[in-house]
Each structure stands twice: as structure tokens, then as C-alpha cells.
Amino acid sequence: MSALREFGHPATYPKVLSLLRLKPGSRILDVGAGSGYFSRELARAGYAVHATDAPHGLVQFGAEGVPFSPCDLNGPGDLPFEPESFDALVCIEVVEHLENHYNLVRKCHKVLVPGGLFVITTPNILNLASRLKFLLAGFYPLFGYQYEICDAGGYFRPQNHISPCSYWQLRHSLHTNGFRIVCVATEKLRRSSLFLAPLIPLIWWRTWSDALKEDGKSGVGQRACKKELAEHMLSSAVLFGKSLIICTEKVSTP
């Protein structure tokens, strides 16, 4: 099983692994595990790994020795695990395939222990090159024309990325469902975004103008929230990163 397929950028996996920093034997759930490539890497790192994904996905799970439980991540039900069963969850390049990432976040919150880590990655649609492509073409990189196949019932099912999620969209779904962001990172800087760096002063001005604007609703807590949001939006990970990697901690019941 050495040829398990990677679905993320090769540099994404070691970056996510470095963010976990848990003691050996910690229980980790790989959500949307695909072929099981990262499940296998987590197991090799000494973690107690379980994996879940759609029962009839595009690839077959093949990580030997890693328990696998099928689950429709788009469905209304919970993940097939007891509450607070895991010390950490990883969700690599999954949310862009789902109809509702808020639903996924709520599912994940239930099975994570208080203080547990939830690391989620997705294509970064807010890097400068991605913003420029959206301006010119009307869609983001990796979210272009949707190729569809017709199943036996005559329904067309999209096979590509269908749900672009920005940093602030993911932040809202996480913060309103019992998580708090620990850090925002990326695995690689896009060269095409770096070429657009001369735009940074204008972006910096526009971002902070919005963040510091008083709207009559901004108390002390809200101002701190807007400040952190602006700092993250202006980080090199968001402005130049290929993938968006968000590490969060479970802090409360939503």
C-alpha cells in the first residue's frame, strides 16, 4: 500500500503534522480521508488513527491497519463515533467538495474532546493571484467549469470543487460553533501572488479601514475580533499561500 494517492499538495501533510504536536498514542480522526495517505502518515508518527469518508467515494481507502468508518459528510447525521472520542481531527482538502461546511464543523465539534485540535485545509481563494483570476475570469483557481456525470437516475453530480471557502467564511463557521483559531498557516507561497506584492499597501489600507471603522455595534470584544481578523487577512499565509491551513481548538459548546 505504498502507492496511496495524495490529494493535497505534498507539502501540506508535513505542515499539518507539525501543527498537531500531540503525545504518541493520541487519538486522531482523519475526516475525509480519501485513499488514506495521511492516515497512514499519522499512524507512522505514533498516533492512534481512525478514518472516515463517504462510503462510495471516488477512491478506495487503503491504509492498512487504520480503522475506517464510512460516513456521508454531506448528510444530516452525526459522525459515527461517540461524543468526545478524539484528541484531534484533521480535515485535508475536504470542505471544497461539500455542500455545507458549517454542517461539517458541527459534526466535528461533537466528537472532539474539550481543548482538542481541529486542523482544516482548503485551497486559498484569497491569495493575490486567486483574487486577480476571479476579477478577470469570474471564478477562482481550482473552482472552474464544473464537469458533471449523469448517474443511473438521470441526476447530474458535480465531480470537482464546488464550495470555495475563504478565510473569513471558515473563521465564522468555526467561531460560531465552539472553536477558536490557534494559527493560520500555509504550506507554500504562490510565486504568481508574490508578483502582485506591490498592491500590498493599498490592500493594507483598505483592510484596516474596514477593521477600524466604528459602526455603533463594536464593543471591546468585537474590536479585538476585527483586529485579529484584519491581521490574519494581511498575513503572508492568506495573501500569498497556495493552501489555507487553519489550526483551531475546541473551547466551548456552540
mmCIF file with all atom_site columns, C-alpha atoms in Angstrom, residues 21 70 143 180-181:
data_model
loop_
_atom_site.group_PDB
_atom_site.id
_atom_site.type_symbol
_atom_site.label_atom_id
_atom_site.label_alt_id
_atom_site.label_comp_id
_atom_site.label_asym_id
_atom_site.label_entity_id
_atom_site.label_seq_id
_atom_site.pdbx_PDB_ins_code
_atom_site.Cartn_x
_atom_site.Cartn_y
_atom_site.Cartn_z
_atom_site.occupancy
_atom_site.B_iso_or_equiv
_atom_site.pdbx_formal_charge
_atom_site.auth_seq_id
_atom_site.auth_comp_id
_atom_site.auth_asym_id
_atom_site.auth_atom_id
_atom_site.pdbx_PDB_model_num
ATOM 1 C CA . ARG A 1 21  ? 2.386   18.201 18.353 1.00 0.00 ? 21  ARG A CA 1
ATOM 2 C CA . PRO A 1 70  ? -17.940 5.168  6.252  1.00 0.00 ? 70  PRO A CA 1
ATOM 3 C CA . PHE A 1 143 ? -13.007 26.151 -8.987 1.00 0.00 ? 143 PHE A CA 1
ATOM 4 C CA . ARG A 1 180 ? -11.152 29.344 18.304 1.00 0.00 ? 180 ARG A CA 1
ATOM 5 C CA . ILE A 1 181 ? -8.336  29.809 15.821 1.00 0.00 ? 181 ILE A CA 1
#
